[in-house]
Amino acid sequence: MTQFPPTLERSTRILAIETSCDETAAAVVENGRTILSNVIASQTDLHAQYGGVFPEVASRKHIEVVHAVVQQAMNEAHLGYDDLDCLAVTRGPGLVGSLLVGVNVAKGLALGSGKPLLGINHIEGHIYSLWLDEAAAEITFPVLTLVVSGGHSELYLMREHLHYVHLGGTLDDAAGEAFDKVGRLLGLPYPGGPAIDRAATQGNAAAFRFPRAVPDDAYNFSFSGLKTAVLRETQRFAGGRLPVADLAASFQAAVVDVLVSKTAHAAQAYDVAAVHLAGGVSANRALRRAMGEALAVPVRFPAPVLCTDNAAMIAAAAHQRFLAGERQGLDFDVLPSWQMA
Ligand code: KG4
Ligand code: ZN
C-alpha cells in the first residue's frame, strides 16, 4: 500500500457566502488557508447617500448580485460543485434581511449539489481571517484576538481552535461605529474609518486632548463619551472652518490608546503567545503601529482586504468546524444577534 506524506493528502475546499451587512461576498478556500477566489461586491457607494447602511436597501442589493458573485467565485477558482467538500454561510450576527439572502442561497446550493452546509458566526470568521496566510502554520496558542469592526469591539482569548473566552467588549458604540459617526461630524465621506485614517496623516494627534474612557471592569471599552467630546469640539467652530485633520488625528489617537492599553493588559495577564487584530478597524495604520510598538509578543493582522467583510474568512472558520466533524441539517435559521461566547 502506498503511504502518502501528509502534504499529499487530499485537500479540503470550501465555498463560503457572506451577506451579513453591506458586502455581498463569496470565496473558495483550500485547507482553510489558500484563497482560490475572493469576490466582494461592496454596496458602500449605494449607502453613502444615507451616511450609513440602509438595511432594506442592503438586502435588496444582495438579492440582485448574489448569484453573479457566487458564480464568479466558482469561475475564478476553476472548480465545479463536485470539487467542493462543503459549503458555508454567515448565519449571524448581522442584519436579518441581509443574512436571509445568503443563508437561503447557500441552502439552495447545498440542496442542489448534495454538499454539506455549515452556518458560521461572522465574528468567528473575522478571527479566522488570521489563518488565511501561509505563516498561519506557526500560530501557537494561547492567542488574544481583538475584533474591532463596525458592529463589535471584543477581546477573545483562544487556547485552542474553536474555543473562545470572551474577556470584554464595548459597553456602547463599537470602535468602527465611533469612527463612522465622527467621520460624519467632520464632514468626511462614508465610511468614516478609512477617511479618518487618511485625514489623520495630515493632522496633529496632540492638538486636542480627548477623553480616554477606560472602564474599570475587566476588559470592556466605551466610546460614546469620546464621540460626544468630538461633537462639542466641532460645535466650538460653528460657522468657521473645522480643523478636520487635527480633530481626526486626535480622535484616532484616543481610540488607539484605549484599544492598545486594554489589549496590552490582557496579553500580559493571560501570558499569550501572540496578539491578533481583526475586523475593519484593524486596517487602521495608527492602530497597527501602536499595537506593534506597545506589545512584547508578536502582533499579527490580516491583509487589508481581509480586515473588512469577506467570505474567505467564513470559509477559513468553516474549515476548522468541518475538520472537527461538524455537519448541520438544512433547517437552521439566521441568528441576527448571535453572541459567540
Ligand atoms: O469588519 P467590517 O467590514 O464590518 C463589520 O463587521 O462591521 O468593519 C467595517 C468598519 C467600519 O466602521 C469602517 O469605518 C471601519 O471598519 N474601518 C476602519 C478602517 N477601515 C475600515 N476604521 C479605521 N481605520 C480604517 N483604516
Ligand atoms: Zn465584519
Short mmCIF file of C-alpha atoms and ligand atoms in Angstrom, two decimals:
data_model
loop_
_atom_site.label_atom_id
_atom_site.label_comp_id
_atom_site.label_asym_id
_atom_site.label_seq_id
_atom_site.Cartn_x
_atom_site.Cartn_y
_atom_site.Cartn_z
CA MET A 1 0.00 0.00 0.00
CA THR A 2 1.33 3.46 -0.91
CA GLN A 3 1.72 5.80 2.04
CA PHE A 4 1.22 9.43 1.09
CA PRO A 5 3.04 12.03 3.11
CA PRO A 6 0.60 14.45 4.84
CA THR A 7 1.23 17.19 2.26
CA LEU A 8 -0.13 14.95 -0.49
CA GLU A 9 -3.36 14.19 1.33
CA ARG A 10 -6.50 15.31 -0.48
CA SER A 11 -7.19 18.95 0.21
CA THR A 12 -10.43 20.38 1.56
CA ARG A 13 -12.20 23.02 -0.49
CA ILE A 14 -14.99 25.18 0.87
CA LEU A 15 -17.22 27.72 -0.89
CA ALA A 16 -18.44 30.37 1.55
CA ILE A 17 -21.03 33.12 1.20
CA GLU A 18 -21.16 36.27 3.36
CA THR A 19 -24.06 38.77 3.27
CA SER A 20 -24.36 39.93 6.89
CA CYS A 21 -24.17 43.66 6.21
CA ASP A 22 -23.45 45.64 3.04
CA GLU A 23 -20.91 43.44 1.25
CA THR A 24 -22.08 40.59 -0.98
CA ALA A 25 -19.16 38.17 -0.89
CA ALA A 26 -18.26 34.64 -1.97
CA ALA A 27 -14.94 32.83 -1.79
CA VAL A 28 -13.38 29.43 -2.29
CA VAL A 29 -10.64 28.48 0.18
CA GLU A 30 -8.44 25.37 0.20
CA ASN A 31 -7.39 23.83 3.51
CA GLY A 32 -8.62 26.88 5.42
CA ARG A 33 -5.61 28.81 4.24
CA THR A 34 -5.17 29.15 0.48
CA ILE A 35 -7.59 31.56 -1.18
CA LEU A 36 -8.62 30.26 -4.61
CA SER A 37 -11.07 33.13 -5.15
CA ASN A 38 -12.36 36.02 -3.02
CA VAL A 39 -15.11 38.09 -4.67
CA ILE A 40 -16.53 41.11 -2.82
CA ALA A 41 -19.30 43.32 -4.25
CA SER A 42 -19.39 46.35 -1.97
CA GLN A 43 -22.51 48.46 -1.57
CA THR A 44 -20.61 51.36 0.03
CA ASP A 45 -21.40 53.82 -2.77
CA LEU A 46 -25.09 52.95 -2.55
CA HIS A 47 -25.27 53.62 1.21
CA ALA A 48 -23.03 56.72 1.18
CA GLN A 49 -26.05 58.91 0.38
CA TYR A 50 -27.67 57.81 3.66
CA GLY A 51 -24.45 58.20 5.71
CA GLY A 52 -24.75 54.58 6.90
CA VAL A 53 -26.12 51.18 5.93
CA PHE A 54 -29.84 51.28 4.99
CA PRO A 55 -30.96 47.70 5.86
CA GLU A 56 -33.81 47.36 3.35
CA VAL A 57 -31.65 48.67 0.51
CA ALA A 58 -28.85 46.28 1.56
CA SER A 59 -30.98 43.13 1.38
CA ARG A 60 -32.46 44.10 -2.00
CA LYS A 61 -28.98 44.67 -3.42
CA HIS A 62 -27.78 41.30 -2.07
CA ILE A 63 -30.62 39.60 -3.95
CA GLU A 64 -29.65 41.34 -7.18
CA VAL A 65 -25.97 40.40 -7.15
CA VAL A 66 -25.50 37.29 -5.01
CA HIS A 67 -25.79 34.73 -7.83
CA ALA A 68 -23.29 36.55 -10.03
CA VAL A 69 -20.88 36.89 -7.09
CA VAL A 70 -21.06 33.17 -6.27
CA GLN A 71 -20.67 32.25 -9.94
CA GLN A 72 -17.61 34.49 -10.24
CA ALA A 73 -16.05 32.91 -7.13
CA MET A 74 -16.51 29.43 -8.62
CA ASN A 75 -15.20 30.53 -12.04
CA GLU A 76 -12.10 32.19 -10.60
CA ALA A 77 -11.37 29.08 -8.52
CA HIS A 78 -11.78 26.96 -11.72
CA LEU A 79 -13.93 24.50 -9.83
CA GLY A 80 -17.30 22.83 -10.16
CA TYR A 81 -19.56 21.98 -7.21
CA ASP A 82 -18.37 18.36 -7.36
CA ASP A 83 -14.87 19.58 -6.45
CA LEU A 84 -16.11 21.09 -3.17
CA ASP A 85 -16.20 19.33 0.20
CA CYS A 86 -18.51 21.70 1.96
CA LEU A 87 -20.45 24.98 1.69
CA ALA A 88 -20.52 27.64 4.40
CA VAL A 89 -22.54 30.77 5.05
CA THR A 90 -22.67 33.55 7.63
CA ARG A 91 -25.61 32.84 9.92
CA GLY A 92 -25.19 35.88 12.21
CA PRO A 93 -24.75 38.35 13.78
CA GLY A 94 -25.87 40.91 11.23
CA LEU A 95 -28.88 42.48 9.53
CA VAL A 96 -31.73 39.99 9.39
CA GLY A 97 -32.79 40.72 5.78
CA SER A 98 -29.19 40.60 4.55
CA LEU A 99 -28.41 37.35 6.39
CA LEU A 100 -31.55 35.71 4.99
CA VAL A 101 -30.38 36.23 1.42
CA GLY A 102 -27.04 34.48 1.93
CA VAL A 103 -28.44 31.67 4.05
CA ASN A 104 -31.22 30.84 1.59
CA VAL A 105 -28.93 30.92 -1.44
CA ALA A 106 -26.47 28.66 0.41
CA LYS A 107 -29.24 26.21 1.36
CA GLY A 108 -30.38 26.05 -2.27
CA LEU A 109 -26.84 25.37 -3.47
CA ALA A 110 -26.31 22.73 -0.78
CA LEU A 111 -29.54 21.00 -1.69
CA GLY A 112 -28.74 21.09 -5.40
CA SER A 113 -25.15 19.90 -5.05
CA GLY A 114 -25.66 17.43 -2.20
CA LYS A 115 -22.78 19.04 -0.28
CA PRO A 116 -22.91 19.69 3.48
CA LEU A 117 -23.55 23.26 4.68
CA LEU A 118 -22.20 24.95 7.81
CA GLY A 119 -23.68 28.15 9.31
CA ILE A 120 -20.82 30.28 10.64
CA ASN A 121 -20.61 33.13 13.16
CA HIS A 122 -19.40 36.34 11.47
CA ILE A 123 -17.10 37.24 14.39
CA GLU A 124 -15.55 33.77 14.28
CA GLY A 125 -14.94 34.48 10.60
CA HIS A 126 -13.04 37.68 11.46
CA ILE A 127 -10.98 35.71 14.00
CA TYR A 128 -10.07 33.10 11.35
CA SER A 129 -9.05 35.76 8.82
CA LEU A 130 -5.65 35.47 10.56
CA TRP A 131 -5.33 31.88 9.35
CA LEU A 132 -5.59 32.91 5.66
CA ASP A 133 -1.85 33.19 5.48
CA GLU A 134 0.99 30.75 4.85
CA ALA A 135 2.54 31.92 8.14
CA ALA A 136 -0.53 30.55 9.97
CA ALA A 137 1.28 27.22 10.36
CA GLU A 138 3.38 28.96 13.00
CA ILE A 139 0.47 30.14 15.15
CA THR A 140 0.68 28.78 18.68
CA PHE A 141 -1.95 29.15 21.39
CA PRO A 142 -2.89 30.94 23.58
CA VAL A 143 -3.78 33.79 21.28
CA LEU A 144 -5.53 37.02 22.21
CA THR A 145 -7.72 38.45 19.42
CA LEU A 146 -9.07 41.98 19.35
CA VAL A 147 -12.01 42.10 16.92
CA VAL A 148 -12.73 45.72 16.02
CA SER A 149 -15.37 46.31 13.37
CA GLY A 150 -18.43 48.41 12.62
CA GLY A 151 -20.52 46.28 14.96
CA HIS A 152 -18.03 44.92 17.51
CA SER A 153 -15.07 45.72 19.75
CA GLU A 154 -14.35 42.47 21.55
CA LEU A 155 -11.40 40.76 23.19
CA TYR A 156 -11.27 36.97 22.96
CA LEU A 157 -8.77 34.58 24.49
CA MET A 158 -8.25 31.39 22.44
CA ARG A 159 -6.41 28.46 23.98
CA GLU A 160 -7.31 26.08 21.16
CA HIS A 161 -9.23 26.11 17.87
CA LEU A 162 -12.94 26.99 18.05
CA HIS A 163 -12.93 27.77 21.80
CA TYR A 164 -13.22 31.36 22.96
CA VAL A 165 -13.17 33.09 26.32
CA HIS A 166 -14.82 36.49 25.96
CA LEU A 167 -12.72 38.82 28.12
CA GLY A 168 -14.61 42.02 27.38
CA GLY A 169 -16.24 44.20 24.79
CA THR A 170 -17.73 47.57 24.12
CA LEU A 171 -20.31 48.88 26.56
CA ASP A 172 -21.78 51.23 23.96
CA ASP A 173 -20.51 52.11 20.46
CA ALA A 174 -18.20 49.74 18.59
CA ALA A 175 -14.85 51.21 17.52
CA GLY A 176 -15.85 51.28 13.83
CA GLU A 177 -19.19 52.86 14.69
CA ALA A 178 -17.34 55.64 16.55
CA PHE A 179 -15.06 56.17 13.52
CA ASP A 180 -18.11 56.34 11.22
CA LYS A 181 -20.04 58.77 13.46
CA VAL A 182 -17.05 61.06 13.99
CA GLY A 183 -16.33 60.93 10.25
CA ARG A 184 -19.83 62.31 9.68
CA LEU A 185 -19.30 65.06 12.31
CA LEU A 186 -16.12 66.08 10.47
CA GLY A 187 -17.86 66.13 7.08
CA LEU A 188 -15.75 63.22 5.78
CA PRO A 189 -17.09 60.68 3.27
CA TYR A 190 -18.70 57.42 4.41
CA PRO A 191 -17.36 55.11 5.78
CA GLY A 192 -15.59 57.30 8.33
CA GLY A 193 -12.87 54.81 9.33
CA PRO A 194 -10.69 54.88 6.20
CA ALA A 195 -11.41 58.62 5.74
CA ILE A 196 -10.21 59.43 9.29
CA ASP A 197 -7.19 57.15 8.82
CA ARG A 198 -6.25 59.22 5.73
CA ALA A 199 -7.08 62.68 7.20
CA ALA A 200 -5.14 61.89 10.39
CA THR A 201 -1.88 61.55 8.46
CA GLN A 202 -2.04 65.34 7.84
CA GLY A 203 -3.02 66.23 11.43
CA ASN A 204 -1.52 66.70 14.87
CA ALA A 205 -2.66 63.99 17.30
CA ALA A 206 -1.83 66.23 20.27
CA ALA A 207 -3.91 69.20 19.03
CA PHE A 208 -6.94 68.16 21.08
CA ARG A 209 -6.91 66.13 24.28
CA PHE A 210 -9.94 63.86 24.01
CA PRO A 211 -11.02 61.60 26.93
CA ARG A 212 -9.69 58.04 27.16
CA ALA A 213 -12.54 56.10 28.74
CA VAL A 214 -11.00 53.05 30.37
CA PRO A 215 -13.83 51.40 32.36
CA ASP A 216 -12.55 49.62 35.46
CA ASP A 217 -14.48 46.45 34.79
CA ALA A 218 -12.09 43.99 33.24
CA TYR A 219 -11.51 44.44 29.52
CA ASN A 220 -14.51 46.50 28.48
CA PHE A 221 -14.45 49.55 26.21
CA SER A 222 -16.61 52.67 25.95
CA PHE A 223 -16.52 55.08 23.01
CA SER A 224 -19.73 57.12 23.32
CA GLY A 225 -18.19 59.79 25.62
CA LEU A 226 -15.35 60.28 23.17
CA LYS A 227 -17.80 60.78 20.31
CA THR A 228 -19.70 63.39 22.39
CA ALA A 229 -16.42 65.17 23.19
CA VAL A 230 -15.63 65.44 19.47
CA LEU A 231 -19.16 66.76 18.84
CA ARG A 232 -18.68 69.50 21.49
CA GLU A 233 -15.35 70.47 19.99
CA THR A 234 -16.84 70.76 16.49
CA GLN A 235 -19.62 72.98 17.89
CA ARG A 236 -16.97 75.46 19.09
CA PHE A 237 -16.06 76.00 15.44
CA ALA A 238 -19.67 76.59 14.30
CA GLY A 239 -19.66 78.86 11.28
CA GLY A 240 -15.85 78.69 10.98
CA ARG A 241 -13.53 76.22 9.33
CA LEU A 242 -13.10 72.89 11.16
CA PRO A 243 -9.52 71.75 11.74
CA VAL A 244 -10.50 68.36 10.28
CA ALA A 245 -7.06 66.76 10.13
CA ASP A 246 -6.19 67.71 13.75
CA LEU A 247 -9.58 66.55 15.03
CA ALA A 248 -9.27 63.27 13.08
CA ALA A 249 -5.74 62.62 14.36
CA SER A 250 -6.64 63.48 17.98
CA PHE A 251 -9.80 61.34 17.93
CA GLN A 252 -7.95 58.42 16.35
CA ALA A 253 -5.18 58.68 18.96
CA ALA A 254 -7.76 58.42 21.76
CA VAL A 255 -9.36 55.28 20.25
CA VAL A 256 -5.97 53.70 19.61
CA ASP A 257 -4.76 54.45 23.17
CA VAL A 258 -7.75 52.73 24.73
CA LEU A 259 -7.60 49.69 22.43
CA VAL A 260 -3.85 49.28 22.92
CA SER A 261 -3.88 49.69 26.72
CA LYS A 262 -6.68 47.16 27.29
CA THR A 263 -5.16 44.67 24.85
CA ALA A 264 -1.67 45.01 26.34
CA HIS A 265 -3.09 44.48 29.82
CA ALA A 266 -4.93 41.31 28.76
CA ALA A 267 -1.93 39.99 26.81
CA GLN A 268 0.19 40.21 29.92
CA ALA A 269 -2.44 38.87 32.31
CA TYR A 270 -3.04 35.76 30.18
CA ASP A 271 0.56 35.35 29.07
CA VAL A 272 -0.40 34.89 25.42
CA ALA A 273 1.95 33.80 22.64
CA ALA A 274 0.62 36.40 20.18
CA VAL A 275 -1.96 39.12 19.70
CA HIS A 276 -4.20 39.10 16.62
CA LEU A 277 -6.14 42.11 15.31
CA ALA A 278 -9.19 41.51 13.13
CA GLY A 279 -12.19 43.38 11.67
CA GLY A 280 -12.46 46.55 9.61
CA VAL A 281 -10.75 48.82 12.15
CA SER A 282 -7.70 46.51 12.21
CA ALA A 283 -6.86 48.07 8.82
CA ASN A 284 -6.14 51.32 10.70
CA ARG A 285 -2.49 52.22 10.29
CA ALA A 286 -2.09 54.08 13.59
CA LEU A 287 -3.62 51.14 15.48
CA ARG A 288 -1.31 48.62 13.79
CA ARG A 289 1.74 50.72 14.52
CA ALA A 290 0.88 51.47 18.16
CA MET A 291 -0.07 47.87 18.92
CA GLY A 292 3.18 46.59 17.43
CA GLU A 293 5.20 49.09 19.50
CA ALA A 294 3.39 48.51 22.81
CA LEU A 295 3.36 44.73 22.95
CA ALA A 296 6.18 42.40 23.86
CA VAL A 297 4.62 39.48 21.94
CA PRO A 298 4.19 39.28 18.14
CA VAL A 299 1.22 41.23 16.79
CA ARG A 300 -0.43 39.87 13.63
CA PHE A 301 -3.12 41.43 11.46
CA PRO A 302 -4.78 40.37 8.17
CA ALA A 303 -4.08 41.87 4.74
CA PRO A 304 -6.31 44.98 4.36
CA VAL A 305 -8.78 43.21 2.02
CA LEU A 306 -9.30 40.55 4.70
CA CYS A 307 -9.87 43.08 7.52
CA THR A 308 -13.22 44.24 6.21
CA ASP A 309 -16.07 41.85 5.45
CA ASN A 310 -15.28 39.00 3.07
CA ALA A 311 -16.26 35.36 2.56
CA ALA A 312 -12.74 33.88 2.63
CA MET A 313 -12.70 34.34 6.42
CA ILE A 314 -16.03 32.49 6.68
CA ALA A 315 -14.53 29.60 4.70
CA ALA A 316 -11.46 29.60 6.98
CA ALA A 317 -13.62 29.28 10.09
CA ALA A 318 -15.81 26.66 8.40
CA HIS A 319 -12.68 24.64 7.58
CA GLN A 320 -11.92 24.21 11.30
CA ARG A 321 -15.50 23.19 12.03
CA PHE A 322 -15.53 20.78 9.06
CA LEU A 323 -12.28 19.19 10.30
CA ALA A 324 -13.82 18.87 13.76
CA GLY A 325 -16.57 16.75 12.16
CA GLU A 326 -19.39 19.28 12.42
CA ARG A 327 -22.28 18.82 9.99
CA GLN A 328 -25.63 20.62 10.01
CA GLY A 329 -29.09 19.94 8.63
CA LEU A 330 -30.63 22.48 6.25
CA ASP A 331 -33.30 23.54 8.76
CA PHE A 332 -31.24 26.20 10.60
CA ASP A 333 -32.32 29.83 10.71
CA VAL A 334 -30.40 33.12 10.76
CA LEU A 335 -29.25 34.44 14.17
CA PRO A 336 -29.10 38.27 13.85
CA SER A 337 -27.92 38.77 17.48
CA TRP A 338 -25.70 35.69 17.83
CA GLN A 339 -23.27 36.07 20.76
CA MET A 340 -20.20 33.94 20.19
CA ALA A 341 -19.06 33.30 23.77
O1 KG4 B 1 -15.49 44.33 9.63
P1 KG4 B 1 -16.25 45.35 8.86
O2 KG4 B 1 -16.08 45.39 7.36
O3 KG4 B 1 -17.79 45.23 9.10
C1 KG4 B 1 -18.38 44.83 10.29
O4 KG4 B 1 -18.36 43.61 10.59
O5 KG4 B 1 -18.87 45.75 10.98
O6 KG4 B 1 -15.86 46.76 9.50
C2 KG4 B 1 -16.33 47.96 8.96
C3 KG4 B 1 -15.83 49.08 9.85
C4 KG4 B 1 -16.42 50.44 9.50
O7 KG4 B 1 -16.90 51.04 10.69
C5 KG4 B 1 -15.22 51.21 8.93
O8 KG4 B 1 -15.28 52.60 9.15
C6 KG4 B 1 -14.07 50.57 9.69
O9 KG4 B 1 -14.40 49.20 9.76
N1 KG4 B 1 -12.77 50.74 9.02
C7 KG4 B 1 -11.75 51.45 9.54
C8 KG4 B 1 -10.70 51.43 8.58
N2 KG4 B 1 -11.12 50.67 7.50
C9 KG4 B 1 -12.40 50.25 7.80
N3 KG4 B 1 -11.63 52.11 10.70
C10 KG4 B 1 -10.47 52.76 10.95
N4 KG4 B 1 -9.44 52.79 10.07
C11 KG4 B 1 -9.50 52.14 8.88
N5 KG4 B 1 -8.46 52.18 8.04
ZN ZN B 2 -17.42 42.23 9.87
#
